[in-house]
Coordinates of C-alpha atoms and ligand atoms in Angstrom, one line a residue:
M7 CA 6.8 63.3 4.1
L8 CA 7.7 63.7 7.6
E9 CA 8.3 60.5 9.6
I10 CA 9.1 61.4 13.5
N11 CA 10.0 58.4 15.2
A12 CA 10.3 58.2 19.1
L13 CA 11.2 61.7 19.3
T14 CA 12.1 62.7 23.1
T15 CA 12.9 66.0 24.2
E16 CA 13.9 67.3 27.9
L17 CA 14.5 70.5 29.1
N18 CA 15.9 71.8 32.2
S19 CA 13.8 73.6 34.8
D20 CA 14.1 74.5 38.7
S21 CA 12.0 71.8 39.0
G22 CA 14.4 69.7 37.6
L23 CA 14.6 67.7 34.4
I24 CA 11.3 67.8 32.5
R25 CA 10.4 65.6 29.8
A26 CA 8.3 67.7 27.6
V27 CA 8.0 65.1 24.5
D28 CA 8.2 61.5 25.4
A29 CA 9.1 59.1 22.2
L30 CA 6.8 60.8 19.8
T31 CA 6.0 59.0 16.8
L32 CA 4.0 60.5 14.2
T33 CA 4.0 60.3 10.0
I34 CA 2.6 63.2 8.1
R35 CA 1.9 62.2 4.5
Q36 CA 2.5 64.7 1.2
G37 CA -0.4 67.1 0.9
E38 CA -2.2 66.0 4.4
T39 CA -3.1 68.6 7.2
F40 CA -2.0 66.4 10.3
A41 CA -3.5 68.2 13.8
L42 CA -1.7 67.7 16.7
V43 CA -4.1 68.8 19.9
G44 CA -4.0 68.8 23.3
E45 CA -4.1 71.1 26.2
S46 CA -1.3 73.7 27.2
G47 CA 1.7 71.9 28.7
C48 CA 1.1 68.7 26.8
G49 CA 4.2 69.0 24.5
K50 CA 2.9 70.1 21.2
S51 CA 4.9 73.5 20.8
M52 CA 8.0 71.5 22.1
T53 CA 7.3 69.0 19.6
A54 CA 7.6 71.7 16.9
L55 CA 10.6 73.3 18.1
S56 CA 12.2 69.9 18.4
I57 CA 11.4 69.1 14.6
L58 CA 13.2 72.4 13.5
R59 CA 15.9 72.5 15.9
L60 CA 14.8 75.6 17.5
L61 CA 14.4 74.5 21.6
P62 CA 15.6 77.1 23.8
D63 CA 18.7 76.8 25.3
S64 CA 17.8 74.6 28.4
G65 CA 16.0 72.2 26.0
R66 CA 17.6 69.1 24.0
V67 CA 16.3 66.3 21.7
M68 CA 17.6 63.5 23.7
A69 CA 16.4 60.6 21.0
G70 CA 14.8 59.9 18.2
S71 CA 15.0 60.8 14.8
V72 CA 12.7 62.7 12.0
D73 CA 13.0 61.9 8.7
L74 CA 12.0 64.5 6.1
D75 CA 11.7 62.6 2.8
G76 CA 14.2 60.3 3.5
T77 CA 17.0 62.5 5.6
D78 CA 17.2 62.7 9.3
I79 CA 17.3 66.1 10.0
M80 CA 18.3 65.6 13.4
Q81 CA 21.7 64.3 12.5
V82 CA 22.7 66.9 9.6
P83 CA 24.9 70.0 10.5
E84 CA 23.2 73.2 11.9
A85 CA 25.0 75.1 8.9
R86 CA 22.9 72.6 6.6
M87 CA 19.7 72.8 8.7
R88 CA 19.7 76.7 7.8
D89 CA 18.9 75.4 4.4
Y90 CA 16.1 73.0 5.4
R91 CA 14.4 75.8 7.3
G92 CA 12.4 77.8 5.5
R93 CA 13.1 75.9 2.2
R94 CA 11.9 72.4 3.4
I95 CA 9.9 72.7 6.3
S96 CA 8.7 76.0 7.8
I97 CA 6.6 77.3 10.5
I98 CA 4.1 79.9 11.3
F99 CA 3.9 81.0 14.8
Q100 CA 1.2 82.0 17.1
E101 CA 1.8 85.7 17.9
P102 CA 2.7 87.8 14.4
S103 CA 3.6 90.8 16.7
T104 CA 6.5 88.9 18.4
S105 CA 7.9 86.6 15.2
L106 CA 8.1 89.9 12.7
N107 CA 11.1 92.0 12.6
P108 CA 9.7 95.3 13.9
V109 CA 12.8 97.3 12.0
M110 CA 12.1 95.8 8.6
T111 CA 9.8 95.8 6.0
V112 CA 7.1 93.0 5.4
G113 CA 8.6 93.2 1.7
R114 CA 12.1 92.8 3.0
Q115 CA 11.4 89.8 5.1
I116 CA 9.9 88.0 2.5
T117 CA 12.2 88.5 0.1
E118 CA 15.3 87.7 2.2
V119 CA 13.2 83.9 2.6
I120 CA 13.3 84.0 -1.3
E121 CA 16.9 85.2 -1.6
R122 CA 18.0 82.8 1.0
H123 CA 16.4 80.0 -0.6
T124 CA 15.9 80.3 -4.4
A125 CA 18.2 81.6 -7.3
V126 CA 15.5 84.8 -7.6
R127 CA 17.2 88.1 -6.5
G128 CA 16.5 91.9 -6.6
E129 CA 13.8 93.1 -8.5
A130 CA 12.4 89.8 -9.1
A131 CA 12.4 88.5 -5.5
L132 CA 10.7 91.8 -4.9
A133 CA 7.9 91.0 -7.4
K134 CA 7.4 87.4 -5.9
A135 CA 7.0 89.4 -2.4
V136 CA 4.3 91.3 -3.8
D137 CA 2.9 88.3 -5.3
W138 CA 2.7 86.3 -2.2
L139 CA 1.4 89.5 -0.2
K140 CA -1.2 89.3 -2.9
R141 CA -1.9 85.5 -2.7
V142 CA -2.1 86.0 1.2
G143 CA -4.9 88.7 0.4
I144 CA -2.9 91.9 1.7
P145 CA -4.9 94.8 -0.4
E146 CA -3.1 96.9 -2.8
P147 CA 0.3 94.9 -2.2
E148 CA 2.8 96.8 -4.2
R149 CA 2.1 99.6 -1.8
R150 CA 2.0 97.4 1.5
V151 CA 5.2 95.7 0.6
N152 CA 7.1 98.9 1.9
D153 CA 5.0 98.9 4.9
Y154 CA 6.4 97.5 8.7
P155 CA 4.7 95.5 10.7
F156 CA 3.5 98.3 13.0
Q157 CA 1.4 99.6 10.1
M158 CA -0.7 96.8 9.5
S159 CA -3.5 94.9 11.7
G160 CA -3.0 91.5 13.7
G161 CA -4.9 89.5 10.8
Q162 CA -2.4 91.2 8.1
K163 CA 0.6 90.5 10.3
Q164 CA -0.6 86.7 10.3
R165 CA -0.9 87.0 6.5
V166 CA 2.7 88.3 6.2
M167 CA 3.7 85.4 8.3
I168 CA 2.3 82.8 6.1
A169 CA 3.6 84.5 3.2
I170 CA 6.9 84.1 4.8
A171 CA 7.0 80.8 6.0
L172 CA 5.5 79.9 2.3
A173 CA 7.8 82.1 0.3
A174 CA 10.1 79.5 -0.5
E175 CA 7.5 76.7 -1.6
P176 CA 8.4 74.3 1.6
D177 CA 7.3 70.5 1.5
V178 CA 6.2 71.1 5.3
V179 CA 4.5 74.1 7.1
I180 CA 4.4 73.7 10.8
A181 CA 1.4 75.8 12.0
D182 CA 1.6 76.5 15.6
E183 CA -1.8 77.9 16.9
P184 CA -1.8 79.9 13.7
T185 CA -5.2 82.0 14.5
T186 CA -5.2 82.4 18.1
A187 CA -4.7 85.6 18.6
L188 CA -7.1 86.7 16.1
D189 CA -11.1 87.3 15.8
V190 CA -13.4 84.7 14.6
T191 CA -13.8 86.6 10.9
I192 CA -10.0 87.0 10.4
Q193 CA -9.6 83.4 11.8
A194 CA -12.0 82.1 9.4
Q195 CA -10.1 84.2 6.4
I196 CA -6.6 82.8 7.6
L197 CA -8.1 79.1 7.9
D198 CA -9.2 79.2 4.6
L199 CA -6.1 81.0 3.2
L200 CA -3.7 78.1 4.5
K201 CA -6.3 75.3 3.2
E202 CA -6.5 76.7 -0.3
L203 CA -2.3 77.5 -0.5
Q204 CA -1.7 74.0 1.3
Q205 CA -3.9 72.3 -1.3
S206 CA -2.4 74.3 -4.4
Q207 CA 1.2 73.9 -3.0
K208 CA 0.3 70.1 -2.3
M209 CA 2.3 70.9 0.9
A210 CA 2.1 68.5 4.5
M211 CA 0.9 70.7 7.5
L212 CA 1.5 70.2 11.2
L213 CA -1.4 71.8 12.4
I214 CA -1.0 72.4 16.0
T215 CA -4.1 73.8 18.2
H216 CA -6.0 73.2 21.0
D217 CA -9.3 74.0 19.3
L218 CA -11.1 71.0 18.1
A219 CA -13.7 72.6 16.2
I220 CA -10.7 74.1 14.1
V221 CA -9.4 70.4 13.6
S222 CA -12.4 68.8 12.8
Q223 CA -12.5 71.7 9.9
M224 CA -9.0 71.3 8.5
A225 CA -7.4 67.9 9.4
Q226 CA -7.5 64.7 7.7
R227 CA -5.7 62.8 10.7
V228 CA -5.2 63.9 14.4
A229 CA -2.9 63.1 17.2
L230 CA -4.1 63.8 20.7
M231 CA -1.1 64.6 23.3
Y232 CA -1.3 64.3 27.0
A233 CA 1.6 65.1 29.4
G234 CA 4.0 64.5 26.5
Q235 CA 2.9 61.4 25.0
V236 CA 0.6 60.9 22.2
V237 CA -2.4 59.1 23.8
E238 CA -4.2 58.4 20.6
V239 CA -4.1 58.9 17.0
A240 CA -6.7 58.5 14.3
E241 CA -8.8 59.9 10.9
A242 CA -10.1 62.8 11.7
A243 CA -13.5 61.6 10.9
E244 CA -13.2 58.5 13.1
F245 CA -11.8 60.5 16.1
F246 CA -14.7 62.8 16.2
A247 CA -17.4 60.2 15.5
R248 CA -16.1 58.1 18.3
P249 CA -13.0 59.5 20.4
L250 CA -11.7 56.3 22.6
H251 CA -9.3 57.7 25.2
P252 CA -11.2 58.6 28.5
Y253 CA -9.2 61.8 28.2
A254 CA -10.5 62.5 24.6
V255 CA -13.9 61.7 25.8
N256 CA -13.9 64.1 28.8
L257 CA -12.8 67.0 26.7
F258 CA -15.7 66.9 24.2
D259 CA -17.9 66.4 27.1
A260 CA -15.9 69.9 28.7
L261 CA -16.5 71.8 25.4
P262 CA -19.5 74.4 26.1
D263 CA -22.3 74.9 23.5
E264 CA -26.2 75.0 23.2
S265 CA -27.0 71.4 23.7
K266 CA -25.5 71.5 27.2
R267 CA -27.2 74.4 28.2
G268 CA -28.9 74.1 31.8
R269 CA -26.5 70.9 32.8
E270 CA -23.1 71.1 34.1
L271 CA -20.4 70.6 31.8
A272 CA -18.3 67.8 32.6
S273 CA -14.7 68.7 34.0
I274 CA -11.8 66.7 34.5
A275 CA -10.9 66.0 38.3
G276 CA -7.1 67.2 39.1
S277 CA -4.5 68.5 36.9
V278 CA -2.1 67.6 34.3
P279 CA 1.1 65.5 36.3
A280 CA 4.0 67.2 36.4
L281 CA 6.6 66.0 33.8
N282 CA 9.4 65.7 36.0
Q283 CA 8.8 62.0 37.5
T284 CA 9.2 59.0 36.4
F285 CA 5.9 57.6 35.4
V286 CA 4.9 53.8 36.6
G287 CA 1.4 53.8 35.0
C288 CA -0.7 55.7 32.9
R289 CA -0.5 59.4 33.1
F290 CA -3.9 59.8 32.7
A291 CA -4.7 58.0 35.7
D292 CA -5.3 60.2 38.8
R293 CA -8.0 61.8 36.7
C294 CA -9.8 58.9 34.8
A295 CA -12.8 57.5 36.0
D296 CA -12.3 54.0 34.3
A297 CA -8.9 53.3 36.0
M298 CA -8.4 50.2 36.7
D299 CA -5.3 48.8 39.2
R300 CA -3.2 47.9 36.3
C301 CA -3.7 51.4 35.1
R302 CA -1.2 52.3 38.1
S303 CA 1.3 49.8 37.7
Q304 CA 1.6 49.2 33.7
V305 CA 2.2 51.8 31.2
P306 CA -0.1 51.6 28.5
E307 CA 1.5 51.2 24.7
L308 CA -0.3 53.0 21.8
G309 CA -2.2 50.0 20.2
E310 CA -4.0 49.3 17.4
F311 CA -7.8 50.0 17.8
S312 CA -8.5 49.7 14.0
S313 CA -6.7 50.3 11.2
A314 CA -7.6 53.7 11.3
H315 CA -7.3 54.5 15.0
T316 CA -4.7 54.2 17.4
V317 CA -4.8 54.7 21.2
R318 CA -2.7 54.3 24.3
C319 CA -5.5 52.8 27.0
F320 CA -5.8 49.5 28.6
L321 CA -9.5 49.8 27.9
Y322 CA -9.0 48.6 24.8
D323 CA -6.1 46.3 25.2
S324 CA -7.2 42.8 23.7
T325 CA -5.6 41.3 27.4
S326 CA -7.7 43.6 29.5
V327 CA -11.0 42.2 31.2
V328 CA -12.8 45.4 30.7
H329 CA -13.8 46.5 27.3
K330 CA -16.3 49.0 27.5
P331 CA -15.3 52.2 29.1
T332 CA -18.1 53.8 31.3
H333 CA -16.8 57.2 30.8
S334 CA -18.9 58.4 33.8
R335 CA -20.6 61.6 32.7
Q336 CA -21.2 64.1 35.4
A337 CA -23.1 66.3 33.1
D338 CA -25.5 63.7 31.9
Q339 CA -26.9 63.3 35.8
Q340 CA -26.4 66.4 37.1
S341 CA -27.9 69.7 36.1
A342 CA -27.0 73.4 37.0
A343 CA -29.5 75.3 38.4
E344 CA -30.7 77.8 36.4
S345 CA -31.4 81.2 38.4
L346 CA -34.8 83.0 37.7
A347 CA -34.8 86.7 36.7
G348 CA -35.2 89.3 39.0
A349 CA -35.3 93.0 39.3
T350 CA -33.2 94.9 36.9
V351 CA -29.8 95.5 38.4
L352 CA -28.0 97.6 35.3
E353 CA -29.9 99.7 33.0
V354 CA -27.6 101.7 30.4
R355 CA -29.1 104.5 28.3
D356 CA -27.3 106.1 25.5
Y357 CA -23.7 105.5 26.8
K358 CA -21.0 107.2 25.2
V359 CA -17.6 106.7 25.9
W360 CA -15.1 109.2 24.1
F361 CA -11.6 109.5 24.2
P362 CA -10.1 112.7 23.6
I363 CA -7.6 113.2 20.8
R364 CA -4.8 115.8 22.0
K365 CA -2.4 117.5 19.8
G366 CA -0.1 120.1 20.0
L367 CA 2.0 122.2 22.6
F368 CA -1.2 122.9 24.5
Q369 CA -2.4 119.1 24.3
R370 CA -5.9 120.8 22.6
T371 CA -8.4 118.6 22.1
V372 CA -8.8 118.1 18.2
G373 CA -11.1 115.1 17.9
H374 CA -12.8 112.2 19.7
V375 CA -12.2 108.5 19.6
K376 CA -15.6 107.4 20.0
A377 CA -14.9 104.0 21.4
V378 CA -18.5 103.6 23.0
D379 CA -21.0 105.4 21.1
G380 CA -24.5 105.3 22.1
V381 CA -24.9 101.9 23.7
S382 CA -28.4 100.7 25.6
F383 CA -28.9 97.3 27.2
S384 CA -30.2 96.2 30.9
I385 CA -29.4 93.3 32.8
A386 CA -31.7 91.9 35.3
A387 CA -30.7 89.7 38.7
G388 CA -30.0 86.4 38.3
R389 CA -29.1 86.9 34.3
T390 CA -26.3 86.7 31.9
L391 CA -25.8 89.0 29.2
A392 CA -23.3 88.4 26.9
L393 CA -21.5 91.6 25.1
V394 CA -19.8 89.8 22.0
G395 CA -17.9 91.5 19.4
E396 CA -14.4 91.4 17.6
S397 CA -11.3 93.3 19.4
G398 CA -11.5 97.0 19.1
S399 CA -15.3 96.8 19.2
G400 CA -15.4 98.6 22.4
K401 CA -16.7 95.7 24.8
T402 CA -14.2 96.0 27.4
T403 CA -14.6 99.9 27.3
V404 CA -18.1 99.4 28.4
G405 CA -16.8 97.3 31.4
K406 CA -14.3 99.5 32.4
A407 CA -16.5 102.5 32.2
L408 CA -19.2 100.7 34.0
L409 CA -16.9 100.3 37.0
Q410 CA -16.0 104.1 37.1
L411 CA -12.3 103.2 35.8
L412 CA -12.5 105.3 32.9
R413 CA -12.9 108.7 35.2
G414 CA -11.0 111.5 34.3
K415 CA -9.6 109.6 31.4
A416 CA -12.4 109.7 28.8
Q417 CA -15.7 111.7 28.3
I418 CA -18.7 109.8 29.5
S419 CA -22.2 110.6 29.0
G420 CA -25.8 108.8 28.9
S421 CA -26.6 106.9 31.7
A422 CA -26.0 104.1 33.8
L423 CA -28.2 103.1 36.6
L424 CA -27.5 100.5 39.3
S425 CA -30.7 99.4 40.9
G426 CA -32.1 102.6 39.7
Q427 CA -29.0 104.8 41.1
P428 CA -27.3 106.8 38.5
L429 CA -23.4 105.8 38.8
D430 CA -21.3 108.0 37.0
H431 CA -22.2 111.3 39.4
L432 CA -21.4 109.2 42.3
N433 CA -18.6 110.2 44.9
G434 CA -17.2 109.5 48.2
S435 CA -19.3 106.6 50.1
D436 CA -21.7 106.2 47.7
L437 CA -19.1 105.3 45.1
R438 CA -17.4 102.9 47.2
Q439 CA -20.9 101.6 47.8
A440 CA -21.7 101.2 43.7
R441 CA -18.0 99.7 43.4
Q442 CA -18.9 97.3 45.9
A443 CA -22.1 96.4 44.2
V444 CA -20.0 96.0 40.5
Q445 CA -17.1 93.6 40.4
I446 CA -14.7 92.5 37.7
V447 CA -12.9 89.4 37.1
F448 CA -10.5 89.8 34.4
Q449 CA -8.8 87.7 31.3
D450 CA -5.5 87.2 32.9
P451 CA -5.4 85.5 36.0
F452 CA -1.7 85.7 36.0
A453 CA -1.9 89.5 35.9
S454 CA -4.9 90.0 37.8
L455 CA -3.3 88.8 41.6
N456 CA -0.7 90.9 43.2
P457 CA 1.8 88.7 43.3
R458 CA 3.3 90.2 46.8
M459 CA -0.3 89.5 48.7
R460 CA -1.1 86.1 50.2
V461 CA -4.7 84.7 49.2
N462 CA -6.0 86.0 52.7
E463 CA -5.0 89.6 52.1
I464 CA -6.4 89.9 48.6
L465 CA -9.8 88.7 49.6
E466 CA -9.7 90.4 52.7
E467 CA -8.5 93.5 51.0
G468 CA -12.2 94.3 49.7
I469 CA -14.3 93.4 52.6
A470 CA -12.0 95.8 54.9
S471 CA -12.4 98.6 52.7
L472 CA -15.9 98.6 52.0
H473 CA -16.7 96.9 55.4
P474 CA -14.6 98.3 58.0
E475 CA -17.1 97.3 60.7
V476 CA -16.5 93.8 60.0
T477 CA -14.0 92.5 62.7
P478 CA -10.9 90.6 61.5
L479 CA -12.0 87.3 62.9
E480 CA -15.5 87.3 61.1
R481 CA -13.2 88.7 57.9
R482 CA -11.2 85.7 58.1
E483 CA -14.1 83.3 58.2
R484 CA -15.9 85.1 55.5
V485 CA -13.0 84.4 53.0
A486 CA -12.7 80.8 54.4
G487 CA -16.1 80.3 53.5
L488 CA -15.6 82.3 49.9
L489 CA -13.0 80.2 49.5
E490 CA -14.8 76.6 49.9
K491 CA -17.8 78.2 47.6
V492 CA -15.3 78.7 44.6
G493 CA -13.6 75.1 45.4
L494 CA -10.6 75.6 47.1
T495 CA -9.3 75.0 50.7
R496 CA -8.7 76.9 53.6
G497 CA -5.0 75.8 53.3
A498 CA -4.8 78.4 50.3
L499 CA -5.4 81.4 52.7
A500 CA -1.7 81.3 53.7
R501 CA -0.3 81.2 49.9
Y502 CA 0.7 83.5 47.2
P503 CA -0.9 83.3 43.5
H504 CA 2.3 81.9 42.1
E505 CA 1.7 78.7 43.8
F506 CA -1.6 78.2 41.9
S507 CA -2.7 76.8 38.6
G508 CA -4.5 79.1 36.0
G509 CA -7.8 77.9 37.0
Q510 CA -7.3 77.9 40.5
R511 CA -5.9 81.9 40.0
Q512 CA -9.4 82.6 38.0
R513 CA -11.2 81.0 40.8
L514 CA -9.6 83.3 43.4
A515 CA -10.2 86.1 41.3
I516 CA -13.9 85.3 41.4
A517 CA -13.9 84.5 45.2
R518 CA -12.2 88.2 45.4
A519 CA -15.2 89.6 43.2
L520 CA -17.5 88.1 45.6
A521 CA -16.2 88.7 49.1
V522 CA -17.9 92.1 48.9
E523 CA -21.3 90.4 47.6
P524 CA -21.8 92.1 44.4
K525 CA -25.1 92.4 42.4
L526 CA -23.3 92.5 39.1
I527 CA -20.1 91.2 37.9
V528 CA -18.5 92.3 35.0
A529 CA -16.6 89.3 33.6
D530 CA -13.9 90.1 30.7
E531 CA -13.3 87.3 28.7
P532 CA -12.8 85.0 32.3
T533 CA -11.9 81.8 30.4
S534 CA -10.1 82.8 27.2
A535 CA -6.6 82.0 28.8
L536 CA -7.9 78.8 30.4
D537 CA -7.8 75.4 28.9
V538 CA -11.3 73.9 28.0
S539 CA -11.4 71.4 31.1
V540 CA -10.5 74.4 33.6
Q541 CA -12.7 76.4 31.6
A542 CA -15.5 74.2 32.2
Q543 CA -14.7 74.2 35.7
I544 CA -15.2 78.1 35.8
L545 CA -18.1 78.0 33.9
N546 CA -19.7 75.7 36.3
L547 CA -18.8 77.9 39.2
L548 CA -20.0 81.0 37.7
K549 CA -23.7 79.0 37.0
Q550 CA -24.0 77.5 40.3
L551 CA -23.1 81.1 42.1
Q552 CA -25.9 83.0 39.7
G553 CA -28.1 79.9 41.0
E554 CA -27.3 80.4 44.5
M555 CA -26.8 84.3 45.0
G556 CA -28.5 85.6 42.2
V557 CA -25.9 87.7 40.8
A558 CA -25.9 89.0 37.2
Y559 CA -23.4 88.8 34.7
L560 CA -22.0 91.1 32.2
F561 CA -20.1 88.6 30.4
I562 CA -18.0 90.0 27.7
T563 CA -16.6 87.5 25.3
H564 CA -15.7 86.2 21.7
N565 CA -16.0 82.5 22.4
F566 CA -19.5 81.7 20.9
G567 CA -19.7 78.2 22.5
V568 CA -19.3 80.2 25.9
V569 CA -22.1 82.2 24.8
E570 CA -24.3 79.5 23.8
Y571 CA -23.9 77.7 27.0
L572 CA -24.2 80.4 29.6
A573 CA -25.8 83.5 28.2
H574 CA -29.6 84.4 29.1
D575 CA -29.6 87.5 26.6
I576 CA -26.7 88.6 23.6
A577 CA -25.7 91.9 22.8
V578 CA -23.8 92.2 19.4
M579 CA -21.2 95.0 19.2
K580 CA -19.1 96.6 16.4
N581 CA -17.2 99.8 16.1
G582 CA -18.8 100.9 19.4
Q583 CA -22.1 100.7 19.0
L584 CA -24.7 98.1 19.6
L585 CA -25.9 96.4 16.3
E586 CA -28.2 93.9 17.7
T587 CA -29.7 92.5 21.1
G588 CA -32.2 90.1 21.9
T589 CA -32.4 86.8 23.8
A590 CA -29.9 84.5 23.3
Q591 CA -32.2 82.0 21.7
A592 CA -33.2 84.6 18.9
I593 CA -29.6 86.1 18.4
L594 CA -28.4 82.6 17.8
H595 CA -31.0 81.1 15.9
K596 CA -32.4 84.4 14.1
P597 CA -29.8 86.7 13.9
Q598 CA -31.5 89.9 12.1
H599 CA -28.2 92.1 11.5
A600 CA -26.0 91.1 8.5
Y601 CA -22.9 91.6 10.9
T602 CA -24.0 89.0 13.3
K603 CA -24.9 86.5 10.6
A604 CA -21.2 86.9 9.1
L605 CA -19.9 86.5 13.1
L606 CA -22.2 83.5 13.5
A607 CA -21.2 82.2 10.0
A608 CA -17.6 82.6 10.9
V609 CA -17.5 80.7 14.3
P610 CA -16.1 77.3 13.8
R611 CA -18.1 74.4 14.4
L612 CA -16.9 70.9 15.6
V613 CA -18.2 68.8 12.7
K614 CA -18.9 65.4 13.9
A615 CA -19.5 62.6 11.5
A616 CA -22.6 60.2 12.2
Ligands
SF4_1355 FE1 -7.7 55.3 32.2 FE2 -6.3 53.1 32.5 FE3 -7.1 53.9 30.0 FE4 -5.2 55.1 31.7 S1 -5.0 53.1 30.8 S2 -7.0 56.2 30.3 S3 -6.0 55.4 33.6 S4 -8.4 53.4 31.6

């Protein structure tokens, strides 16, 4: 149905010409789900935009062809291309909030596609739009067809996006991370829906994702991309049973799950090479434990390993002397230090955080949003409590309230004792002391570090404010030691945050939290913005620091892989209340509450064929 041949896309950037997609060749059959996987920046989304000819102004397709059912759509004039987009090939974007038109009703957005690409008009088009809303599972479609996007939830908006993409019944649909912005239960519904619609419409689907578990459940074939190139293509079952490329093997080893508890996750050293260079050897060579001399001087081609499996690696080349990859798995050799539980650090009892709803001229309080409504839990030194639940359940509000960041904004009641001392009534120097003991690491390492401050200023700020007695020289020594602890060098001290990668910034954020020697760190989705390989480094670091320093973590997350790997205890939250708490073992294997069971059932699992 879709045949992509040597597609090459370049982008102009400040650092020169970037070859984002390099000679990509793929075929997607009718009715097939083909997954394109890889970490951020590997060229997945640029491939999608190149196929649809929707590249940003700085980008150009330099070479290659994209045959859609026999026509090279790279060659058709733009005016005709508009007939192809939507009718023959369409796309579901990652972020429905930015992809839908906020000033048009959802019904109008669907009928626009129907009227543009089919002969159906007016009332009949509207009836079709209602039908599509029904098919994608929007309740009361006759009424909701007149809603604007802001009147819908995130999951409903994504359903509308799917309805728009499928309304003209295209032959091929590209789904670019279609569920990344959604909660697990909504994600499971959307994936089921896509599967069902794809099968009933006999569409070909190019599924772009970084989530290997989703791929294992949805795709028939898989292509793995690295640094702009496809490095492995295989039938999905074959890929999951026998990944060949060292990068693929490393990715699987870096995925956190229960079986790796107590062990260090394998992480991939170094980072993805810049794409503004001419490569003389294998692009993965600097990070590959199996690299040979020829890997640095010759470029490997995509070669056939079996009829269902091709790979770009000299290890599988018949002319190569070495045939057995070593895939040195650090994870198998090292085990992360498990810390022992100590005294209770945090004890929360019947904690409530209510936000007032104000109305009228005098802004009278007419009610409350009960963001957190009577939660109780405790964390001991050296332990990790994972607070799990879907977005809007109140997880982050608990963290912020404990850090005393919601004082004056919300009505807080109940008790939160930090090492026996009530947190909520502290003021002045006592509050400063408490703030030192509880630190936070935020989700977004790009937004949480002040871009105008150098690393030394960021790290020294907390020590200077909470420990004025420490001399500047001692401070400098202390932060240099901290940098080493989180795996960065002294050279980082004089640099600004923008000079670091996402993973390095998250290390800086952890170093900043550790600078004041806290007893408890509230980690709010600290790895959700990171790639799997970087996530593995950060999880290893957090575990190692806990082993060394006995710090307790309140780990707020929706990633169950991380929970299985890291948490000692789990608290499940919904609508501001804790539904179930217990040890990780008990909650993961014998959940009692129906919601916990539903949540666990919705988590996509990696299905590895034997
Ligand atoms: Fe590693 Fe060499 Fe294979 Fe590249 S070609 S992945 S460097 S073994």
